[in-house]
Short mmCIF file of C-alpha atoms (C1' of nucleotides) in Angstrom, two decimals:
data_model
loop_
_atom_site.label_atom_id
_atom_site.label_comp_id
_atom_site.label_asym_id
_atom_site.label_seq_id
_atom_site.Cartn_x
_atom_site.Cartn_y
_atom_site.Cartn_z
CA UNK O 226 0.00 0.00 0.00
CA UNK O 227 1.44 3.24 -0.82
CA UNK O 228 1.23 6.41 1.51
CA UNK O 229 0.64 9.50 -0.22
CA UNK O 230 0.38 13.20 0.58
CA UNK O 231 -1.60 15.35 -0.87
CA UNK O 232 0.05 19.42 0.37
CA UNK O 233 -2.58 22.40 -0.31
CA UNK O 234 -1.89 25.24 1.27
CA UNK O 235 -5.13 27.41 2.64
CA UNK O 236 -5.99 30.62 0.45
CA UNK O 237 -2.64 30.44 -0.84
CA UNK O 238 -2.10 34.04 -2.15
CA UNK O 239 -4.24 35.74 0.36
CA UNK O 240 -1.86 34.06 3.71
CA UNK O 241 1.57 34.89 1.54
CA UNK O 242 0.03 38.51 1.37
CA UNK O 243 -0.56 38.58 5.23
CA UNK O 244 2.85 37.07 5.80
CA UNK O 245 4.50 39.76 3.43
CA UNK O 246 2.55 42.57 5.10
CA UNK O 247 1.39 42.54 8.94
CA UNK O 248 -1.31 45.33 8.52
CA UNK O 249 -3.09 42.68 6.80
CA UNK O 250 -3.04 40.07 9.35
CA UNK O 251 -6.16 39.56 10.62
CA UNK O 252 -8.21 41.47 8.29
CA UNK O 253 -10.52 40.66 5.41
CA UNK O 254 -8.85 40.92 2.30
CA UNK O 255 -8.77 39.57 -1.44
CA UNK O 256 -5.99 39.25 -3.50
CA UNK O 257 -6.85 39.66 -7.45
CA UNK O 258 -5.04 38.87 -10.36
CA UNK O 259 -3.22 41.76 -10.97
CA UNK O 260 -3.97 45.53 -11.23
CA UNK O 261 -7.33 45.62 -12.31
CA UNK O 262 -10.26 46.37 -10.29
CA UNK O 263 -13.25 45.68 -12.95
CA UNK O 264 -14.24 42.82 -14.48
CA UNK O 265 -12.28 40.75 -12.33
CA UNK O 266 -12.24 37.95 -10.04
CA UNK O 267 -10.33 36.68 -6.44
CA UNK O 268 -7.48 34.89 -6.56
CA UNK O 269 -7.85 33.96 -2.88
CA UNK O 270 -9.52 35.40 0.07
CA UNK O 271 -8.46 35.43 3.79
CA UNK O 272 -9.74 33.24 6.31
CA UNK O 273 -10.99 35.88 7.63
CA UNK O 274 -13.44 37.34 4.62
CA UNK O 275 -14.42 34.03 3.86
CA UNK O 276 -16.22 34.07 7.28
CA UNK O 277 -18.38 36.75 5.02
CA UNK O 278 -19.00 34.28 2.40
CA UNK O 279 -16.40 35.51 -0.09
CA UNK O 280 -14.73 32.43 -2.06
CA UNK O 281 -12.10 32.21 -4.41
CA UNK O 282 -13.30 32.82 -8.18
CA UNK O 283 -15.66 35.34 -6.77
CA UNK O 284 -16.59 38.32 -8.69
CA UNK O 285 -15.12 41.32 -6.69
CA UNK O 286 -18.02 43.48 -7.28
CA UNK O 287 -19.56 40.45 -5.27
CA UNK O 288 -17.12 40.03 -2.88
CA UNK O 289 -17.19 43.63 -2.36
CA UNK O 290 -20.93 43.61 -2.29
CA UNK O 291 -20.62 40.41 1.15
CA UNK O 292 -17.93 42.25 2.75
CA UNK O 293 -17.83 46.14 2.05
CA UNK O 294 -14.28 46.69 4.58
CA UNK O 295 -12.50 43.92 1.94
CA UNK O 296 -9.00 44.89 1.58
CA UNK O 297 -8.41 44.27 -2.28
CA UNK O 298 -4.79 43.05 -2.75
CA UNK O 299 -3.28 43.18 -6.59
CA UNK O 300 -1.46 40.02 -6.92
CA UNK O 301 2.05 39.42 -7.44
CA UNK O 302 2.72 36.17 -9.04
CA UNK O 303 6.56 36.57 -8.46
CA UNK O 304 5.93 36.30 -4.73
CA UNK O 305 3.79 33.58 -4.59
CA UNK O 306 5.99 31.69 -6.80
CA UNK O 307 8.62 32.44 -4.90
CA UNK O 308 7.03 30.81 -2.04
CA UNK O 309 6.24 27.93 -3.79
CA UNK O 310 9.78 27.38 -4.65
CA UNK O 311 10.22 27.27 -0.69
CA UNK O 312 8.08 24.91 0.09
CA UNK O 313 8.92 22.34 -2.23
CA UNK O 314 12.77 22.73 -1.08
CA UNK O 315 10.94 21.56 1.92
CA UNK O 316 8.93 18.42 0.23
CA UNK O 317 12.14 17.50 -1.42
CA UNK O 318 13.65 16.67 1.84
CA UNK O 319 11.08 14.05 2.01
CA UNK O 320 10.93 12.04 -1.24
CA UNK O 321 11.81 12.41 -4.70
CA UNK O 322 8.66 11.08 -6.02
CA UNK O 323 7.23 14.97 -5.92
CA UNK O 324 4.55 15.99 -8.26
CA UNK O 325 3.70 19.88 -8.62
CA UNK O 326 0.39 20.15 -9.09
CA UNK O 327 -0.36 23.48 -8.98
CA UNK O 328 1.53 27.21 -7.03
CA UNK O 329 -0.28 26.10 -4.43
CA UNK O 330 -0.49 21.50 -4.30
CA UNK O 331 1.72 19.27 -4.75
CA UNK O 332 1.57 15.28 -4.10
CA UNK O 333 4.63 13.53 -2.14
CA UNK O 334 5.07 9.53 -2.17
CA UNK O 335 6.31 8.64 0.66
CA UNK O 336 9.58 5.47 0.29
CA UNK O 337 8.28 2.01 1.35
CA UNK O 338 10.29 2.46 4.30
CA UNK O 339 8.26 5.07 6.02
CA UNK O 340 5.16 3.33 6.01
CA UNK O 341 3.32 3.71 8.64
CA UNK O 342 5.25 7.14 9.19
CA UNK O 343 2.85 9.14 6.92
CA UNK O 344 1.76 11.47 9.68
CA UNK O 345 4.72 12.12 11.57
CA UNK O 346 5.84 13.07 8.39
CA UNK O 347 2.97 15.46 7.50
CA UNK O 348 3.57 16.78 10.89
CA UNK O 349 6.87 17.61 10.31
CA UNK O 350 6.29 19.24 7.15
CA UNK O 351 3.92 21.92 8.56
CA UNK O 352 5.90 22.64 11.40
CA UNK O 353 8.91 23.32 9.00
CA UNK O 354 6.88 25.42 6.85
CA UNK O 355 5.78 27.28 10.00
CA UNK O 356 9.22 28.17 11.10
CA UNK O 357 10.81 28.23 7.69
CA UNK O 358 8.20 30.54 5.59
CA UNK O 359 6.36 31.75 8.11
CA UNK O 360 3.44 31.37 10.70
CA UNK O 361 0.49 32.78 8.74
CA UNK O 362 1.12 30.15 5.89
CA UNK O 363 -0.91 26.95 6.88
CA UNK O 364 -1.54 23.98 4.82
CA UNK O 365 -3.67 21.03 4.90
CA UNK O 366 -2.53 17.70 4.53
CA UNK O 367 -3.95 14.43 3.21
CA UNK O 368 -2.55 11.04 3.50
CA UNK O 369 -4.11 8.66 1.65
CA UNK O 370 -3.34 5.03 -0.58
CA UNK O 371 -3.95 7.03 -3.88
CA UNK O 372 -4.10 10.27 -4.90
CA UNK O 373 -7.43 10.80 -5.52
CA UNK O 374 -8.04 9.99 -1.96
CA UNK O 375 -5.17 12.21 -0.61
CA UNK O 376 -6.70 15.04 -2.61
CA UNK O 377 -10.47 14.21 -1.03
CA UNK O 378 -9.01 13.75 2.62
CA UNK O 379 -6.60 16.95 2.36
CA UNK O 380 -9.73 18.87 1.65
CA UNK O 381 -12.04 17.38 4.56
CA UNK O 382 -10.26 19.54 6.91
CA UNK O 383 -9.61 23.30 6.31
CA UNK O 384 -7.80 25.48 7.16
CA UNK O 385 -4.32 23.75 8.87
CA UNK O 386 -6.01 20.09 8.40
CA UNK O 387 -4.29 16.79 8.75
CA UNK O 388 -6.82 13.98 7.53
CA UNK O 389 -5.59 10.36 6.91
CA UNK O 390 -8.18 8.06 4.84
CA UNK O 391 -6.68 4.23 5.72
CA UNK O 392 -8.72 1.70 3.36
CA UNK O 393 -11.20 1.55 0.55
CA UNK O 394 -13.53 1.10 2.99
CA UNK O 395 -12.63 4.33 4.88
CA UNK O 396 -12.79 6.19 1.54
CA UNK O 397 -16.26 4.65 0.43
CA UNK O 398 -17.79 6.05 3.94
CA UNK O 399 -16.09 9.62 3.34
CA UNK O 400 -17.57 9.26 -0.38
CA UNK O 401 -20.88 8.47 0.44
CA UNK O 402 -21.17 12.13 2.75
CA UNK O 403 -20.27 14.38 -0.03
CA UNK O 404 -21.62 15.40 -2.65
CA UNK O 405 -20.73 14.36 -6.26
CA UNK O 406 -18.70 16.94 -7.56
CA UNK O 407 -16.44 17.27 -4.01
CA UNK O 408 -13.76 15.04 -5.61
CA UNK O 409 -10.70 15.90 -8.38
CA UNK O 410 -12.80 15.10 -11.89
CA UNK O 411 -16.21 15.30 -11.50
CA UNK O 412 -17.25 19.27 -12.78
CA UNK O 413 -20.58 20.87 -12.90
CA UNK O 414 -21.19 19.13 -15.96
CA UNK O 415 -20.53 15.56 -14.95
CA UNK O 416 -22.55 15.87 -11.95
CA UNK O 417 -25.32 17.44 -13.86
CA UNK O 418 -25.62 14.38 -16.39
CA UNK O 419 -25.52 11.88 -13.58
CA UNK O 420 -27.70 13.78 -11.47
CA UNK O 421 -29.95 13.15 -14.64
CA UNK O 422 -29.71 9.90 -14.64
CA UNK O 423 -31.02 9.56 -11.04
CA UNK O 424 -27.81 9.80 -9.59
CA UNK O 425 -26.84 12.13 -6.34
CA UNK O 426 -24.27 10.72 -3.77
CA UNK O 427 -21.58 8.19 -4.76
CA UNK O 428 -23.41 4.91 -2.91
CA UNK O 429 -26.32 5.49 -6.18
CA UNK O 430 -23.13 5.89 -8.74
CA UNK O 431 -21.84 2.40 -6.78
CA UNK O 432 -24.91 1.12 -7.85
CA UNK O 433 -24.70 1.69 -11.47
CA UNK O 434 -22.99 -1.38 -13.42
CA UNK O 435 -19.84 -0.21 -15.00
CA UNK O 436 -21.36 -0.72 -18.57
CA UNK O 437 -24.21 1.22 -18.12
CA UNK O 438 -21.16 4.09 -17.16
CA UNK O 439 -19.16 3.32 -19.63
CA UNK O 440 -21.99 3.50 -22.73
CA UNK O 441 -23.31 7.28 -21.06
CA UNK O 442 -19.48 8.21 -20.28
CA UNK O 443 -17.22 6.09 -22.65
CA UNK O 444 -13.96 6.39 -20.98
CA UNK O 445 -14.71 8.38 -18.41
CA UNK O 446 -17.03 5.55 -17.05
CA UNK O 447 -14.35 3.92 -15.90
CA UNK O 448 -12.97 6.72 -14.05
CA UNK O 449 -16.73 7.16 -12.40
CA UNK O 450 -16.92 3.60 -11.42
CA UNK O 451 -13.18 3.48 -10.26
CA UNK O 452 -13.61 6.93 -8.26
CA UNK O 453 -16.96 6.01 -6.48
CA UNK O 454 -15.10 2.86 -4.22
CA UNK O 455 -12.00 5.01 -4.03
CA UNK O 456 -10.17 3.02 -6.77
CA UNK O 457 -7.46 5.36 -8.61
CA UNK O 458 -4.38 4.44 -10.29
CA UNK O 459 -3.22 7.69 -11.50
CA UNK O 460 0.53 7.57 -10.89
CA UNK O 461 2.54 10.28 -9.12
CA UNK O 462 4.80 12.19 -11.96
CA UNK O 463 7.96 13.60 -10.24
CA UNK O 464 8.76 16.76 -11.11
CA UNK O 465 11.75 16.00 -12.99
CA UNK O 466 9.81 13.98 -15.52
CA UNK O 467 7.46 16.57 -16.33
CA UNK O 468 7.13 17.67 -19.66
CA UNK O 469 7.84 20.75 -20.95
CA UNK O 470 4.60 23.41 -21.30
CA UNK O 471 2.07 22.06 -24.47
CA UNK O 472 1.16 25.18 -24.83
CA UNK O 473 1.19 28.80 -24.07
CA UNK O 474 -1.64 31.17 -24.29
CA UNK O 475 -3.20 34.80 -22.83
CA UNK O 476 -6.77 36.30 -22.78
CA UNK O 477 -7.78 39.19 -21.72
CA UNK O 478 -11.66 40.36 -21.00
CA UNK O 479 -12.19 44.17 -22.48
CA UNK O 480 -13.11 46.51 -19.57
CA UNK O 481 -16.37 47.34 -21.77
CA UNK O 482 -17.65 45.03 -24.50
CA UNK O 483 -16.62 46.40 -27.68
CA UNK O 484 -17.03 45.84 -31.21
CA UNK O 485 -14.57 48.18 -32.59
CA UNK O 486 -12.35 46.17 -34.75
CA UNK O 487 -9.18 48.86 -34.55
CA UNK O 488 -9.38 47.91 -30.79
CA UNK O 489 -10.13 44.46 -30.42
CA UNK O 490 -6.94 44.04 -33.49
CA UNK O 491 -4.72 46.10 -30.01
CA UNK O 492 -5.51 43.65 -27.94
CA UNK O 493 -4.71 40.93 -29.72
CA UNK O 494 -1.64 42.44 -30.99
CA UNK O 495 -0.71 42.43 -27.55
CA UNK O 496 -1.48 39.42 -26.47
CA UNK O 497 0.14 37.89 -29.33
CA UNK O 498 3.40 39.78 -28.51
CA UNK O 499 3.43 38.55 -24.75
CA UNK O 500 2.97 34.90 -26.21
CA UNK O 501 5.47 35.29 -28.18
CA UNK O 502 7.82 36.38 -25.66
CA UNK O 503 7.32 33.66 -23.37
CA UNK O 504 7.91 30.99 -26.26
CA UNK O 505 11.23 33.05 -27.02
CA UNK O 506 12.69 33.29 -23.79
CA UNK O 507 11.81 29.54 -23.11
CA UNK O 508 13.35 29.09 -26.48
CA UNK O 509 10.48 27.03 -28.29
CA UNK O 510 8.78 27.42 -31.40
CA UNK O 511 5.33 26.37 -31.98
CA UNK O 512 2.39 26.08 -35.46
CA UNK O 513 -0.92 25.63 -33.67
CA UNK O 514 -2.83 28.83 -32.95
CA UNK O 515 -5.81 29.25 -31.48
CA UNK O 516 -8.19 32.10 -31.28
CA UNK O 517 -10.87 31.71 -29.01
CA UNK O 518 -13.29 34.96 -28.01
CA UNK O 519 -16.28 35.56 -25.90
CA UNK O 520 -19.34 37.69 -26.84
CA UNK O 521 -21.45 39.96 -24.49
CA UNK O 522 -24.23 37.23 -24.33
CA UNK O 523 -21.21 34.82 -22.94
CA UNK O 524 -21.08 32.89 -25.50
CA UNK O 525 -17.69 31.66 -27.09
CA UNK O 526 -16.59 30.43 -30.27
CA UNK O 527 -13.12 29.86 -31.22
CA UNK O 528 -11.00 28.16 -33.91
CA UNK O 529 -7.47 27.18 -34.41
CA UNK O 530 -5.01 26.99 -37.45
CA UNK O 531 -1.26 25.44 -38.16
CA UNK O 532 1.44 27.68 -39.44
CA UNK O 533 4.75 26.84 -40.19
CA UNK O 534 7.14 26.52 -36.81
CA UNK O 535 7.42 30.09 -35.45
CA UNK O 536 8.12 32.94 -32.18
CA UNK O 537 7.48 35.45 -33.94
CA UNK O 538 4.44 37.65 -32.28
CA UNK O 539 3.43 39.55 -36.16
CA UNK O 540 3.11 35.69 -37.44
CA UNK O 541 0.66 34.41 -34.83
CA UNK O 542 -1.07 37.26 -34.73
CA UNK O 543 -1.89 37.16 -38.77
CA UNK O 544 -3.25 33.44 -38.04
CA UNK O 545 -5.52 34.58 -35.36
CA UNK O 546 -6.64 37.93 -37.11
CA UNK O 547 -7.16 35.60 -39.88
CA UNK O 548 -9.64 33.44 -37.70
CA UNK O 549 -10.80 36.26 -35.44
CA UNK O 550 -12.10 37.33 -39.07
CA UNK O 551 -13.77 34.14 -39.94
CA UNK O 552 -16.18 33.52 -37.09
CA UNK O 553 -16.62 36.88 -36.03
CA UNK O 554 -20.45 38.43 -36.74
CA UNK O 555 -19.53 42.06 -35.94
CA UNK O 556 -20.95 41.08 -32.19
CA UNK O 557 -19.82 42.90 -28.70
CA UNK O 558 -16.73 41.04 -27.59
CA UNK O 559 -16.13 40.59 -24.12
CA UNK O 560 -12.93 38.61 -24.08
CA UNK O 561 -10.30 37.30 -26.42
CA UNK O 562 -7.54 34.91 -26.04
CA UNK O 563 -5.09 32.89 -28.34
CA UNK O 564 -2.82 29.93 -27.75
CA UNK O 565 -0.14 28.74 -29.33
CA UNK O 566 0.27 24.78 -29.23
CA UNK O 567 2.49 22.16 -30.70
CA UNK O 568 5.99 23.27 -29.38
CA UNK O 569 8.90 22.50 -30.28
CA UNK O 570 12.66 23.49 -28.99
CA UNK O 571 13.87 26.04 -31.25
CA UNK O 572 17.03 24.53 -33.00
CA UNK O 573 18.24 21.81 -30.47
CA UNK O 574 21.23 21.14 -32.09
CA UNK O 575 22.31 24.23 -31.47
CA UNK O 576 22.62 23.95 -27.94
CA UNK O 577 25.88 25.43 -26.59
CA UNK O 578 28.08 22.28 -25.40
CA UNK O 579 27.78 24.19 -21.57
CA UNK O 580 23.66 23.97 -21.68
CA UNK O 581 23.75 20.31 -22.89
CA UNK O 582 25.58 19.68 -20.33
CA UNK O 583 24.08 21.13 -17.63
CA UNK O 584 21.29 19.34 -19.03
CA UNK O 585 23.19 15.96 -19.03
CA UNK O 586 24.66 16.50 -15.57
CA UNK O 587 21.05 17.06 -14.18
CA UNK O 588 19.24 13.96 -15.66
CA UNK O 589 22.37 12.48 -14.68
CA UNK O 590 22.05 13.49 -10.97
CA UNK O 591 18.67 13.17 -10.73
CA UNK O 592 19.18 9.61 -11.94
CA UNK O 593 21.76 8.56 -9.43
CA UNK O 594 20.25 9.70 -6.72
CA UNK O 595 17.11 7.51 -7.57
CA UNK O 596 18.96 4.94 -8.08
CA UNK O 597 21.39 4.67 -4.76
CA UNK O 598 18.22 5.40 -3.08
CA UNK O 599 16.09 2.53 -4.39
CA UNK O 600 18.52 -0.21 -6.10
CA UNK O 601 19.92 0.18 -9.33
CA UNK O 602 17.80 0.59 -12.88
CA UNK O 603 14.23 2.05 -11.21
CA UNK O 604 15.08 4.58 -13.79
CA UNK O 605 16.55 4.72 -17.40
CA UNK O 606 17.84 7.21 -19.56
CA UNK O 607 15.55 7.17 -22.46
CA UNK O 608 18.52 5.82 -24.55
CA UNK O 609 18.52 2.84 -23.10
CA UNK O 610 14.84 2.21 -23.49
CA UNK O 611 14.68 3.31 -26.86
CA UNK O 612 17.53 0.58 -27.30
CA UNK O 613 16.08 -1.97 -26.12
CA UNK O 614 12.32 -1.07 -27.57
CA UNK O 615 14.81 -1.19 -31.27
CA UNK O 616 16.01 -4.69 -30.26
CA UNK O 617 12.61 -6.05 -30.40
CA UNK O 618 11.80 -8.37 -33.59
CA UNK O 619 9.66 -6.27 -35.96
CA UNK O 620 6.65 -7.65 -36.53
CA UNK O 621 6.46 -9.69 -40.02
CA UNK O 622 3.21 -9.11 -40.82
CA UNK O 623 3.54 -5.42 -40.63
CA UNK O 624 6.72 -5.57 -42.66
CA UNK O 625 5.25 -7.72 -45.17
CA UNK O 626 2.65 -5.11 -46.00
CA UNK O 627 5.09 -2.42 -46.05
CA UNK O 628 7.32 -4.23 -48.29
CA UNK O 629 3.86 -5.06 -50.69
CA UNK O 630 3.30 -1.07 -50.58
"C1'" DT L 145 -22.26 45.93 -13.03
"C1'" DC L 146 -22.71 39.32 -13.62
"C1'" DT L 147 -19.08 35.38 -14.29
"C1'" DG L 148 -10.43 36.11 -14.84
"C1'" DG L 149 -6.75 33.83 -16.65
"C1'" DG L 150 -3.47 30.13 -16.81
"C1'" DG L 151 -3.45 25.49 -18.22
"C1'" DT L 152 -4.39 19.92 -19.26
"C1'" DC L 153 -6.53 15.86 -21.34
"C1'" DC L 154 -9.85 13.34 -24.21
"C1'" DT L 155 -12.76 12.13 -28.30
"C1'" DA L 156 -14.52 12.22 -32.88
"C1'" DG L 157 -14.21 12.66 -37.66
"C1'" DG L 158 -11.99 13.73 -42.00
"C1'" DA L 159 -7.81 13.86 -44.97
"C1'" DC L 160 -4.06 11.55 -46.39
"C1'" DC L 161 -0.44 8.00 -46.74
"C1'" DC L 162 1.25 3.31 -47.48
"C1'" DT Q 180 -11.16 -7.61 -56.86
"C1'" DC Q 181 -14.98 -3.87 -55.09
"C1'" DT Q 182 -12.26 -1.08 -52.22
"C1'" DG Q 183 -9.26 -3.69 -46.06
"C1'" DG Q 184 -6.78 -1.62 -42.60
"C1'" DG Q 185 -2.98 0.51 -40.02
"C1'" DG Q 186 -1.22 4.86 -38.87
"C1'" DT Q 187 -0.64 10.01 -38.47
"C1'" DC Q 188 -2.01 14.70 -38.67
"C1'" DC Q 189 -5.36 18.22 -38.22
"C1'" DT Q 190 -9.48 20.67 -36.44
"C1'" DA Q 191 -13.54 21.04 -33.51
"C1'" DG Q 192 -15.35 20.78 -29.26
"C1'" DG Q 193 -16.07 19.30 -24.49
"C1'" DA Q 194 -14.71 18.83 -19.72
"C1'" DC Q 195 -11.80 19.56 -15.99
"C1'" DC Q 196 -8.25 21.74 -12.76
"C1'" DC Q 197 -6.37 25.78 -9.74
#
DNA sequence: TCTGGGGTCCTAGGACCC
DNA sequence: TCTGGGGTCCTAGGACCC
């Protein structure tokens, strides 16, 4: 059985703010996205103006409207990030098998050998955090067999929780006291079709035969069926196997609708500069664009395009203008956005010898360290596997038809 | 004066290739 | 001889996450 954490720390950007700034401690405040102040939404909210009802992903104007003395905080992704980078120093200490899941989550396997230890652990990571970033950041923990569980149990217990979930059977008696949509995967729209189909707690979706799930859901069926007794196999994927970004995008909603073509062209001259910038300094090319707007009524349409390998800003933002044109009606715009997927490094090969091996040394280190710690060949380069994949026979059938063709 | 902005993954269907 | 089938690429669109 594995023992798994599941970190999230409470309203994140809102407690790094407090930290940062002691006028704010103990105050109602809400930290937005940046410098705007319309059309705009929290980021996070303190403990204490979510004792007014404010939430995260709440409309300021509503926020604003449930708690009038709100301290509105423009957010500084910098800092948290910052933070972040601190607290998975900390996780590190723990286990390599570290997946990021967010600024704000991450999951930690914990080695065979501290089974059993999963709390102390947890423990110990929030009184380092305390001491080490700071008292007002607090974090809940779950500790769980699977992550899906870890995830459910870290968020039983808010803020500063510690909640371990044992068995299946444990999990299947949290499951059947929440409602549908309380766990990782199921959105407003899942819960809506089940709830459709008769369906409202988990011990009704236990009832349901997994080919009855899997004809209404097709893959995601499984996933239902799995989920609803606590069954998830979703592997943890340590940080240094991540894969680079698929793709980088902005949007931006207009402060007032508009359907002035000179201005909504600005904006997404703009946006396709800043996109372009972040594929250039993380050296990568990419050909997919994709345009994607929203009208006053709320209502989106979007479309996307291929274009030959590029960073420049002027040749993404032809292929969206180009689309932009196509679906657009003349229609008040709210928001746009594009996204450019399908990356690529820009020239690998020309990698200076010092960055390749940089690169080398880290895989390399990363890689030993693995290994002394749990026996030798848990990991691979990729070389190696690609070798021995290569060494397999071919399959004669398959080359018989290409050699026909 | 409604409802941001950054992402990920999956599926389906058509075009095209061998 | 009626035309199977494997595979990839591309676009559209849906759903989810924080």
């Amino acid at each position: 059985m594995k023992v798994i954490l599941h970190i999230d720390f409470n309203s994140y950007f809102a407690t790094v703010e407090q930290q940062a700034n002691p006028r704010l401690r103990g105050k109602p405040i809400g930290v937005t996205g940046g410098d705007r102040m319309i059309r705009t939404v929290l980021g996070a909210a303190s403990v204490e103006a979510k004792k007014f009802g404010v939430k995260t992903g709440m409309p300021l104007w509503q926020a604003k409207k449930l708690c009038p003395q709100i301290i509105i905080v423009a957010g500084d992704s910098d800092k948290y990030l910052e933070t972040t980078k601190r607290f998975l120093n900390i996780l590190k200490d723990y286990s390599p098998y570290l997946e990021v899941f967010s600024i704000d989550e991450a999951f930690l396997e914990l080695p065979g050998a501290v089974r059993g230890g999963g709390e102390r652990v947890a423990k110990q990571i929030k009184s380092r955090i305390h001491t080490e970033i700071g008292e007002w950041i607090t974090c809940s923990i779950g500790i769980s067999y699977n992550k899906l569980v870890a995830k459910l149990a870290g968020s039983l217990q808010k803020p500063d929780g510690l909640v371990v979930i044992g068995s299946e059977k444990e999990a299947v008696k949290v499951l059947d006291n929440i409602p549908l949509d309380e766990i990782c995967g199921i959105g407003s729209k899942i819960k809506h079709r089940l709830n459709k189909m008769g369906i409202f707690n988990f011990k009704q979706l236990r009832a349901v035969p997994l080919n009855t799930l899997l004809f209404e859901f097709k893959s995601y069926g499984q996933f239902l069926y799995d989920a609803s007794r606590g069954i998830s196999n979703t592997p943890i994927t340590p940080f240094y196997e991540k894969e680079e970004v698929k793709s980088i995008g902005h949007r931006h909603t207009i402060d007032t609708d508009s359907d002035d073509p000179a201005e909504i062209k600005q904006i997404l001259l703009k946006l396709t500069e800043l996109v372009a910038r972040r594929l250039r300094s993380k050296r990568l090319v990419g050909r997919t664009v994709s345009l994607w707007f929203r009208s006053a009524d709320f209502k989106g349409d979007g479309m996307q395009t291929t274009i030959p390998y590029t960073a420049d800003g002027l040749e993404i933002f032809k292929a969206a203008w180009r689309e932009f044109n196509k679906l657009w009606c003349k229609q008040k715009i709210r928001m746009v956005g594009i996204s450019v997927s399908n990356l690529k490094p820009k020239d690998p090969e020309n990698l200076t010898f010092l960055e390749e091996d940089l690169r080398q040394q880290k895989i390399i280190q990363t890689l030993d360290e693995i290994n002394n710690k749990y026996g030798e060949f848990t990991l691979q380069r990729g070389t190696l596997l690609q070798s021995t994949r290569m060494s397999r026979k071919p399959n004669p059938f398959l080359a018989d038809r290409r050699f026909k063709i």
